[in-house]
Amino acid sequence: AKKTEKHQNRPILKHFYNPMDLEQLSITKKTVVGVQFLFVAFGATVLVPLLIGIDPATALFTAGVGTFLFHFVTKGKVPIFLGSSFAFIAPIIAATKEWGLPGTLAGLTAVSLVYFVISALVKWQGKKLLDRIFPPVVIGPVIILIGLSLSGSAVNMAKTNWILAFASLLTAIGVLTFCKGMMKLVPIISGVIVGYIIAICMGLVDFSGVAAASWFAIPVHFDSITHFQLAPFLYMIPVAIAPVLEHIGDVYVVSAVAKKDFVADPGIHRTMFGDGLACLVSAFLGGPPETTYSEVTGAMSITKVTSPAVIRIAAATAICFSVIGKLSALLQSIPQAVLGGIMLLLFGTIASVGVQNMMQHKVDMNETRNVIIMSVMLTMGLGGAVLSSGSFAISGIGLSAVIGVVLNLVLPRTQKAETEE
């Protein structure tokens, strides 16, 4: 019976490797697995630049380079893929209206500063310091705001053609609900493909850009850093808090999947520094901030492939794809309604992750201080509050995060709350 059960639960890639003997995989088989991992992360990686108005090829290139840098810093031990971060979509869109896209991208260098500082603090004081300053009652609302703050944009894009939007949305929902194995990990790509095919049949796709694009193109834009301004730099600092803490959680998850303690070796301060370095290089190259991708971690869990070498193959594939000019033009030809349909699911899902985070950490909403922290953060974040002084201004998710940290530190704790901590 045990043998039968084991046979039924073998991963999808059973024809390519023996999951108990990964080190003996041939180069060809490792390449096949690595390319598949990239496709798991591909949809989210290119969706972020499409939403904020930059070349998706740039995001693919910076994701590949960033992943290689991360593996260098972590001594090649941690099987993590870095891709475009969704946490910065709303802040980038808002900052672009105020300072322009080049100035905003240059301001994203602040993200790496936050990673570097917290990395140093973790090495000095340990993770307990983070738990004290950024508990779940603060992080949960921040994640919720990341999703809900973009709900208006999702609806505005979707309503340009509801047929395409619902086709993409229902496909993604169907894949998540009914599919199994690796297919369950690619709802975004599936939804976009179905919506795109329908758009082609309806004559709503303009291929002139694809025809005009060259086969080979340089995917980076080095001039973004020349537009550096202090205001967007300061604006991005508090926004980086949520992905930094998400990074910590992802490292624990990867450790569990790989059955190795990456928190201890090479150390979470190294993984955080590697992520920060990737964000810094991405900003210099005109790309979005990088973050650890849970999609790839999920793929590793299913396939049982946890070799960092395979992740590096995925990164190399991303770099190769990024220099294909026609691929970038094809991605940019996707109608807004198709992306809007995906966003209706995606941003709501992000908000639900915030709720799940609070539930998993058993945040007691009967506690007055917890109600106050969450209420003020959500109201300030969704209400459009702005705190400004001279050329400096902070608003939205960043302002809410700062307020949440301050309230958590100053509001008195009940004896019950202290006991639970």
CSV table of C-alpha atoms in Angstrom, one decimal:
chain,number,residue,atom,x,y,z
A,1,ALA,CA,0.0,0.0,0.0
A,2,LYS,CA,2.9,2.4,0.9
A,3,LYS,CA,4.5,1.6,-2.5
A,4,THR,CA,1.3,2.3,-4.3
A,5,GLU,CA,0.8,5.6,-2.5
A,6,LYS,CA,4.4,6.6,-3.2
A,7,HIS,CA,3.9,5.9,-6.9
A,8,GLN,CA,0.8,7.9,-7.1
A,9,ASN,CA,2.4,10.9,-5.4
A,10,ARG,CA,5.5,11.1,-7.6
A,11,PRO,CA,6.2,14.5,-9.0
A,12,ILE,CA,5.3,15.5,-12.6
A,13,LEU,CA,9.0,15.4,-13.6
A,14,LYS,CA,9.4,11.8,-12.6
A,15,HIS,CA,10.6,11.0,-16.2
A,16,PHE,CA,13.5,13.4,-15.9
A,17,TYR,CA,15.1,12.5,-12.6
A,18,ASN,CA,15.1,10.5,-9.5
A,19,PRO,CA,14.0,12.9,-6.7
A,20,MET,CA,16.3,11.1,-4.3
A,21,ASP,CA,19.4,11.4,-6.5
A,22,LEU,CA,19.3,15.0,-7.7
A,23,GLU,CA,23.1,15.5,-7.8
A,24,GLN,CA,23.3,13.0,-10.7
A,25,LEU,CA,21.0,14.9,-13.0
A,26,SER,CA,22.5,15.5,-16.4
A,27,ILE,CA,23.0,19.0,-17.7
A,28,THR,CA,20.1,18.6,-20.1
A,29,LYS,CA,17.7,17.4,-17.4
A,30,LYS,CA,18.7,20.2,-15.1
A,31,THR,CA,18.1,22.7,-17.9
A,32,VAL,CA,14.6,21.3,-18.5
A,33,VAL,CA,13.7,21.7,-14.8
A,34,GLY,CA,15.3,25.1,-14.6
A,35,VAL,CA,13.4,26.4,-17.7
A,36,GLN,CA,10.2,25.1,-16.2
A,37,PHE,CA,10.9,27.0,-12.9
A,38,LEU,CA,11.3,30.2,-14.9
A,39,PHE,CA,7.9,29.7,-16.6
A,40,VAL,CA,6.4,29.3,-13.1
A,41,ALA,CA,7.7,32.8,-12.2
A,42,PHE,CA,7.4,34.2,-15.7
A,43,GLY,CA,3.9,35.6,-15.5
A,44,ALA,CA,4.4,37.5,-12.3
A,45,THR,CA,7.8,38.8,-13.3
A,46,VAL,CA,6.6,40.4,-16.6
A,47,LEU,CA,3.2,41.5,-15.2
A,48,VAL,CA,4.8,44.0,-12.8
A,49,PRO,CA,6.6,46.0,-15.5
A,50,LEU,CA,3.6,45.9,-17.8
A,51,LEU,CA,1.5,47.5,-15.0
A,52,ILE,CA,4.0,50.2,-14.1
A,53,GLY,CA,5.0,51.1,-17.7
A,54,ILE,CA,8.5,49.7,-18.2
A,55,ASP,CA,9.9,47.2,-20.6
A,56,PRO,CA,9.2,43.6,-19.4
A,57,ALA,CA,12.5,42.6,-21.0
A,58,THR,CA,14.3,44.8,-18.4
A,59,ALA,CA,12.5,43.0,-15.6
A,60,LEU,CA,13.5,39.6,-16.9
A,61,PHE,CA,17.1,40.7,-17.2
A,62,THR,CA,17.3,42.2,-13.7
A,63,ALA,CA,15.5,39.1,-12.3
A,64,GLY,CA,18.2,36.9,-13.8
A,65,VAL,CA,21.1,39.1,-12.7
A,66,GLY,CA,19.6,39.7,-9.3
A,67,THR,CA,19.2,35.9,-8.7
A,68,PHE,CA,22.8,35.3,-9.6
A,69,LEU,CA,23.9,38.1,-7.2
A,70,PHE,CA,21.8,36.6,-4.5
A,71,HIS,CA,23.4,33.2,-5.0
A,72,PHE,CA,26.8,34.7,-4.9
A,73,VAL,CA,26.2,36.5,-1.6
A,74,THR,CA,24.6,33.3,-0.1
A,75,LYS,CA,27.5,31.1,-1.2
A,76,GLY,CA,25.3,29.3,-3.7
A,77,LYS,CA,23.5,27.5,-0.9
A,78,VAL,CA,19.9,28.9,-1.0
A,79,PRO,CA,17.5,27.8,-3.8
A,80,ILE,CA,15.7,31.1,-4.2
A,81,PHE,CA,14.6,32.9,-7.4
A,82,LEU,CA,14.2,36.7,-7.3
A,83,GLY,CA,11.6,38.4,-9.5
A,84,SER,CA,9.7,41.6,-9.8
A,85,SER,CA,8.0,42.6,-6.5
A,86,PHE,CA,4.3,43.3,-6.5
A,87,ALA,CA,4.6,45.3,-3.2
A,88,PHE,CA,5.9,48.3,-5.2
A,89,ILE,CA,3.3,48.5,-7.9
A,90,ALA,CA,1.1,51.0,-6.2
A,91,PRO,CA,3.9,53.1,-4.8
A,92,ILE,CA,5.6,53.2,-8.2
A,93,ILE,CA,2.4,54.3,-9.9
A,94,ALA,CA,1.8,57.0,-7.3
A,95,ALA,CA,5.4,58.2,-7.3
A,96,THR,CA,5.5,58.3,-11.1
A,97,LYS,CA,2.6,60.8,-11.2
A,98,GLU,CA,4.6,63.1,-8.9
A,99,TRP,CA,8.2,62.7,-10.0
A,100,GLY,CA,8.1,60.8,-13.3
A,101,LEU,CA,9.1,57.2,-14.0
A,102,PRO,CA,12.9,57.8,-14.3
A,103,GLY,CA,13.0,59.7,-11.0
A,104,THR,CA,10.9,57.0,-9.3
A,105,LEU,CA,13.1,54.2,-10.6
A,106,ALA,CA,16.2,56.0,-9.3
A,107,GLY,CA,14.4,56.5,-6.0
A,108,LEU,CA,14.1,52.7,-5.7
A,109,THR,CA,17.7,52.6,-4.6
A,110,ALA,CA,16.2,53.3,-1.2
A,111,VAL,CA,14.8,49.8,-1.1
A,112,SER,CA,18.3,48.3,-1.0
A,113,LEU,CA,19.2,50.7,1.8
A,114,VAL,CA,16.4,49.2,4.0
A,115,TYR,CA,17.5,45.7,3.2
A,116,PHE,CA,21.1,46.5,4.1
A,117,VAL,CA,20.2,48.2,7.4
A,118,ILE,CA,17.9,45.4,8.6
A,119,SER,CA,20.4,42.8,7.5
A,120,ALA,CA,23.0,44.5,9.7
A,121,LEU,CA,20.5,44.7,12.6
A,122,VAL,CA,19.6,41.0,12.3
A,123,LYS,CA,23.2,40.0,12.3
A,124,TRP,CA,23.7,42.2,15.4
A,125,GLN,CA,20.6,41.6,17.4
A,126,GLY,CA,18.9,38.6,15.9
A,127,LYS,CA,15.4,38.1,14.5
A,128,LYS,CA,13.8,38.9,17.8
A,129,LEU,CA,14.3,42.6,17.1
A,130,LEU,CA,12.2,42.4,14.0
A,131,ASP,CA,9.5,40.6,15.7
A,132,ARG,CA,9.4,43.4,18.3
A,133,ILE,CA,9.2,46.2,15.8
A,134,PHE,CA,7.2,44.6,13.0
A,135,PRO,CA,4.7,42.1,14.6
A,136,PRO,CA,1.9,40.5,12.6
A,137,VAL,CA,-0.6,43.2,13.7
A,138,VAL,CA,1.5,45.7,11.7
A,139,ILE,CA,2.6,43.5,8.8
A,140,GLY,CA,-0.9,42.1,8.2
A,141,PRO,CA,-2.5,45.5,7.4
A,142,VAL,CA,0.5,46.5,5.3
A,143,ILE,CA,0.0,43.4,3.1
A,144,ILE,CA,-3.8,44.1,2.9
A,145,LEU,CA,-3.1,47.6,1.8
A,146,ILE,CA,-0.7,46.5,-0.9
A,147,GLY,CA,-3.6,44.5,-2.5
A,148,LEU,CA,-6.5,46.9,-1.9
A,149,SER,CA,-4.7,50.1,-2.8
A,150,LEU,CA,-4.7,48.8,-6.4
A,151,SER,CA,-8.3,47.6,-6.6
A,152,GLY,CA,-9.3,50.7,-8.5
A,153,SER,CA,-6.6,50.3,-11.1
A,154,ALA,CA,-7.7,46.7,-11.6
A,155,VAL,CA,-11.3,47.7,-12.3
A,156,ASN,CA,-10.3,50.6,-14.6
A,157,MET,CA,-8.2,48.3,-16.7
A,158,ALA,CA,-10.8,45.5,-16.7
A,159,LYS,CA,-13.7,47.7,-17.8
A,160,THR,CA,-12.0,48.6,-21.1
A,161,ASN,CA,-13.3,45.2,-22.3
A,162,TRP,CA,-15.2,43.1,-19.8
A,163,ILE,CA,-15.3,40.1,-22.1
A,164,LEU,CA,-11.5,39.8,-22.2
A,165,ALA,CA,-11.3,40.6,-18.5
A,166,PHE,CA,-13.7,37.9,-17.4
A,167,ALA,CA,-12.2,35.4,-19.8
A,168,SER,CA,-8.7,35.9,-18.2
A,169,LEU,CA,-10.2,36.0,-14.7
A,170,LEU,CA,-12.3,32.8,-15.0
A,171,THR,CA,-9.4,30.9,-16.7
A,172,ALA,CA,-7.0,31.8,-13.8
A,173,ILE,CA,-9.7,30.8,-11.2
A,174,GLY,CA,-10.3,27.5,-13.1
A,175,VAL,CA,-6.6,26.7,-13.1
A,176,LEU,CA,-6.3,27.4,-9.4
A,177,THR,CA,-9.4,25.5,-8.5
A,178,PHE,CA,-9.3,22.4,-10.8
A,179,CYS,CA,-5.8,21.9,-12.0
A,180,LYS,CA,-3.1,19.9,-10.3
A,181,GLY,CA,0.6,19.6,-10.2
A,182,MET,CA,2.7,22.2,-12.1
A,183,MET,CA,-0.3,23.5,-14.0
A,184,LYS,CA,-1.8,24.8,-10.8
A,185,LEU,CA,1.3,27.0,-10.4
A,186,VAL,CA,0.7,28.9,-13.6
A,187,PRO,CA,-2.7,30.5,-13.3
A,188,ILE,CA,-1.4,34.0,-14.4
A,189,ILE,CA,0.2,32.7,-17.6
A,190,SER,CA,-2.9,30.6,-18.4
A,191,GLY,CA,-5.3,33.5,-17.9
A,192,VAL,CA,-3.2,35.8,-20.0
A,193,ILE,CA,-2.9,33.3,-22.8
A,194,VAL,CA,-6.6,32.6,-23.0
A,195,GLY,CA,-7.5,36.3,-22.8
A,196,TYR,CA,-4.8,37.1,-25.5
A,197,ILE,CA,-6.1,34.4,-27.9
A,198,ILE,CA,-9.7,35.8,-27.5
A,199,ALA,CA,-8.4,39.3,-28.1
A,200,ILE,CA,-6.7,38.2,-31.3
A,201,CYS,CA,-9.9,36.5,-32.5
A,202,MET,CA,-11.8,39.8,-31.8
A,203,GLY,CA,-9.2,41.8,-33.7
A,204,LEU,CA,-8.1,43.8,-30.7
A,205,VAL,CA,-4.3,43.1,-30.8
A,206,ASP,CA,-2.0,45.3,-32.8
A,207,PHE,CA,1.0,43.3,-34.0
A,208,SER,CA,2.7,46.2,-35.7
A,209,GLY,CA,5.1,46.7,-32.8
A,210,VAL,CA,6.1,43.0,-32.9
A,211,ALA,CA,6.8,43.2,-36.6
A,212,ALA,CA,8.9,46.4,-36.2
A,213,ALA,CA,10.9,45.1,-33.2
A,214,SER,CA,14.3,43.6,-33.7
A,215,TRP,CA,15.1,40.1,-32.8
A,216,PHE,CA,17.9,41.2,-30.5
A,217,ALA,CA,17.6,44.2,-28.1
A,218,ILE,CA,19.5,45.6,-25.2
A,219,PRO,CA,17.1,45.2,-22.2
A,220,VAL,CA,18.6,47.7,-19.8
A,221,HIS,CA,18.4,51.5,-19.4
A,222,PHE,CA,21.3,52.9,-17.6
A,223,ASP,CA,20.1,56.5,-17.6
A,224,SER,CA,17.5,56.0,-14.9
A,225,ILE,CA,19.9,56.6,-12.1
A,226,THR,CA,20.8,60.1,-13.6
A,227,HIS,CA,17.3,61.3,-12.6
A,228,PHE,CA,17.9,60.7,-8.9
A,229,GLN,CA,15.8,62.9,-6.5
A,230,LEU,CA,15.7,62.8,-2.7
A,231,ALA,CA,11.8,62.9,-2.5
A,232,PRO,CA,11.1,59.6,-4.2
A,233,PHE,CA,14.1,58.1,-2.4
A,234,LEU,CA,12.6,58.9,1.0
A,235,TYR,CA,9.1,57.9,-0.2
A,236,MET,CA,10.2,54.4,-0.9
A,237,ILE,CA,12.0,53.7,2.4
A,238,PRO,CA,8.9,52.8,4.5
A,239,VAL,CA,7.3,50.9,1.6
A,240,ALA,CA,10.2,48.4,1.7
A,241,ILE,CA,9.3,47.2,5.2
A,242,ALA,CA,6.7,44.7,4.0
A,243,PRO,CA,8.8,42.9,1.4
A,244,VAL,CA,11.7,42.7,3.8
A,245,LEU,CA,9.6,40.8,6.3
A,246,GLU,CA,8.1,38.8,3.5
A,247,HIS,CA,11.6,37.8,2.6
A,248,ILE,CA,12.2,36.5,6.1
A,249,GLY,CA,9.1,34.3,5.9
A,250,ASP,CA,10.1,33.0,2.5
A,251,VAL,CA,13.5,31.9,3.7
A,252,TYR,CA,11.8,29.9,6.5
A,253,VAL,CA,9.5,28.3,3.9
A,254,VAL,CA,12.4,27.4,1.6
A,255,SER,CA,14.3,25.9,4.5
A,256,ALA,CA,11.3,23.7,5.3
A,257,VAL,CA,11.0,22.6,1.6
A,258,ALA,CA,14.7,21.9,1.2
A,259,LYS,CA,15.0,20.4,4.7
A,260,LYS,CA,18.0,22.6,5.5
A,261,ASP,CA,18.4,25.5,8.0
A,262,PHE,CA,19.2,28.4,5.7
A,263,VAL,CA,18.4,30.8,8.6
A,264,ALA,CA,21.5,29.5,10.3
A,265,ASP,CA,23.6,28.7,7.2
A,266,PRO,CA,24.4,30.9,5.3
A,267,GLY,CA,22.3,33.1,7.6
A,268,ILE,CA,19.2,35.3,7.1
A,269,HIS,CA,21.4,38.4,7.2
A,270,ARG,CA,23.1,37.1,4.1
A,271,THR,CA,19.9,36.3,2.2
A,272,MET,CA,18.6,39.7,3.1
A,273,PHE,CA,21.8,41.4,1.9
A,274,GLY,CA,21.7,39.4,-1.3
A,275,ASP,CA,18.1,40.5,-2.0
A,276,GLY,CA,19.0,44.2,-1.2
A,277,LEU,CA,22.0,44.0,-3.6
A,278,ALA,CA,19.7,42.6,-6.3
A,279,CYS,CA,17.3,45.6,-5.7
A,280,LEU,CA,20.2,48.1,-6.0
A,281,VAL,CA,21.5,46.7,-9.3
A,282,SER,CA,17.9,46.5,-10.7
A,283,ALA,CA,17.4,50.2,-9.9
A,284,PHE,CA,20.6,51.1,-11.6
A,285,LEU,CA,19.5,49.1,-14.7
A,286,GLY,CA,16.0,50.7,-14.8
A,287,GLY,CA,14.2,47.6,-13.4
A,288,PRO,CA,11.7,47.0,-10.6
A,289,PRO,CA,12.7,45.9,-7.1
A,290,GLU,CA,13.4,42.2,-6.7
A,291,THR,CA,11.8,39.9,-4.1
A,292,THR,CA,11.8,36.2,-3.3
A,293,TYR,CA,9.3,34.2,-5.4
A,294,SER,CA,7.0,31.9,-3.5
A,295,GLU,CA,5.8,30.5,-6.9
A,296,VAL,CA,9.2,28.9,-7.5
A,297,THR,CA,9.3,27.6,-3.9
A,298,GLY,CA,5.9,25.9,-4.5
A,299,ALA,CA,7.3,24.3,-7.7
A,300,MET,CA,10.3,23.0,-5.7
A,301,SER,CA,7.9,21.5,-3.2
A,302,ILE,CA,6.0,19.6,-5.9
A,303,THR,CA,8.9,18.5,-8.0
A,304,LYS,CA,11.3,17.8,-5.0
A,305,VAL,CA,14.0,19.6,-6.9
A,306,THR,CA,15.8,22.0,-4.4
A,307,SER,CA,19.1,22.3,-6.1
A,308,PRO,CA,20.4,25.9,-6.2
A,309,ALA,CA,22.1,25.0,-9.5
A,310,VAL,CA,18.7,24.5,-11.1
A,311,ILE,CA,17.5,27.9,-9.9
A,312,ARG,CA,20.6,29.5,-11.5
A,313,ILE,CA,19.6,27.8,-14.8
A,314,ALA,CA,16.2,29.5,-14.5
A,315,ALA,CA,18.0,32.8,-14.0
A,316,ALA,CA,20.2,32.3,-17.0
A,317,THR,CA,17.2,31.5,-19.1
A,318,ALA,CA,15.5,34.7,-18.0
A,319,ILE,CA,18.6,36.7,-19.2
A,320,CYS,CA,18.5,34.9,-22.5
A,321,PHE,CA,14.8,35.7,-23.0
A,322,SER,CA,15.3,39.3,-22.1
A,323,VAL,CA,17.4,40.0,-25.2
A,324,ILE,CA,14.8,38.8,-27.6
A,325,GLY,CA,13.2,42.1,-28.8
A,326,LYS,CA,10.2,40.5,-30.4
A,327,LEU,CA,9.3,38.7,-27.2
A,328,SER,CA,9.3,42.0,-25.3
A,329,ALA,CA,7.1,43.6,-28.0
A,330,LEU,CA,4.7,40.7,-28.0
A,331,LEU,CA,4.3,41.1,-24.2
A,332,GLN,CA,3.6,44.8,-24.6
A,333,SER,CA,0.8,44.0,-27.1
A,334,ILE,CA,-1.3,42.4,-24.5
A,335,PRO,CA,-4.6,44.4,-24.1
A,336,GLN,CA,-5.1,46.2,-20.8
A,337,ALA,CA,-8.4,44.4,-20.2
A,338,VAL,CA,-6.6,41.0,-20.2
A,339,LEU,CA,-4.2,42.3,-17.5
A,340,GLY,CA,-7.1,43.9,-15.6
A,341,GLY,CA,-8.9,40.6,-15.4
A,342,ILE,CA,-5.8,39.0,-13.8
A,343,MET,CA,-5.4,41.9,-11.4
A,344,LEU,CA,-9.0,41.5,-10.1
A,345,LEU,CA,-7.8,38.1,-8.7
A,346,LEU,CA,-4.2,39.0,-8.0
A,347,PHE,CA,-4.6,42.0,-5.9
A,348,GLY,CA,-7.5,40.6,-3.9
A,349,THR,CA,-5.3,37.5,-3.3
A,350,ILE,CA,-2.5,39.7,-2.0
A,351,ALA,CA,-5.0,41.3,0.5
A,352,SER,CA,-6.2,37.9,1.6
A,353,VAL,CA,-2.6,36.9,2.4
A,354,GLY,CA,-2.5,39.8,4.9
A,355,VAL,CA,-5.6,38.4,6.6
A,356,GLN,CA,-4.1,34.9,6.6
A,357,ASN,CA,-0.9,36.2,8.1
A,358,MET,CA,-2.8,37.7,11.0
A,359,MET,CA,-4.9,34.5,11.5
A,360,GLN,CA,-1.8,32.2,11.4
A,361,HIS,CA,-0.1,34.3,14.0
A,362,LYS,CA,-3.3,34.4,16.1
A,363,VAL,CA,-3.6,38.2,16.3
A,364,ASP,CA,-6.3,38.8,18.9
A,365,MET,CA,-8.7,41.4,17.5
A,366,ASN,CA,-10.5,41.5,20.8
A,367,GLU,CA,-7.4,43.4,22.1
A,368,THR,CA,-8.1,47.1,21.9
A,369,ARG,CA,-4.6,48.0,20.9
A,370,ASN,CA,-4.7,45.6,17.9
A,371,VAL,CA,-8.0,47.1,16.8
A,372,ILE,CA,-6.6,50.6,17.0
A,373,ILE,CA,-3.4,49.7,15.0
A,374,MET,CA,-5.2,48.0,12.2
A,375,SER,CA,-8.1,50.6,12.0
A,376,VAL,CA,-5.8,53.6,11.8
A,377,MET,CA,-3.4,51.9,9.3
A,378,LEU,CA,-6.3,50.8,6.9
A,379,THR,CA,-8.0,54.2,7.1
A,380,MET,CA,-4.9,56.2,6.5
A,381,GLY,CA,-3.7,53.9,3.7
A,382,LEU,CA,-7.0,53.7,1.8
A,383,GLY,CA,-8.1,57.2,2.6
A,384,GLY,CA,-5.2,58.8,0.8
A,385,ALA,CA,-3.6,60.5,3.8
A,386,VAL,CA,-0.4,62.5,3.0
A,387,LEU,CA,2.2,63.8,5.5
A,388,SER,CA,4.5,66.4,3.9
A,389,SER,CA,7.1,68.9,4.9
A,390,GLY,CA,8.7,71.0,2.2
A,391,SER,CA,9.8,68.7,-0.6
A,392,PHE,CA,9.4,65.6,1.5
A,393,ALA,CA,6.1,63.8,1.4
A,394,ILE,CA,5.0,60.3,2.5
A,395,SER,CA,1.6,58.7,1.9
A,396,GLY,CA,-0.3,55.5,1.2
A,397,ILE,CA,1.3,52.2,2.2
A,398,GLY,CA,4.5,53.9,3.4
A,399,LEU,CA,2.8,56.3,5.8
A,400,SER,CA,0.5,53.5,7.1
A,401,ALA,CA,3.6,51.3,7.8
A,402,VAL,CA,5.3,54.0,9.8
A,403,ILE,CA,2.2,54.8,11.8
A,404,GLY,CA,1.7,51.1,12.5
A,405,VAL,CA,5.2,50.7,13.8
A,406,VAL,CA,4.9,53.8,16.0
A,407,LEU,CA,1.5,52.8,17.4
A,408,ASN,CA,2.8,49.3,18.1
A,409,LEU,CA,5.7,50.7,20.1
A,410,VAL,CA,3.8,53.3,22.2
A,411,LEU,CA,0.4,51.7,22.9
A,412,PRO,CA,0.3,49.8,26.2
A,413,ARG,CA,0.2,46.1,26.1
A,414,THR,CA,-2.2,44.0,28.2
A,415,GLN,CA,-0.8,41.2,30.4
A,416,LYS,CA,-2.4,38.7,28.0
A,417,ALA,CA,-0.7,40.1,25.0
A,418,GLU,CA,2.7,40.1,26.7
A,419,THR,CA,2.2,36.5,27.8
A,420,GLU,CA,1.3,35.4,24.2
A,421,GLU,CA,4.5,37.1,22.8
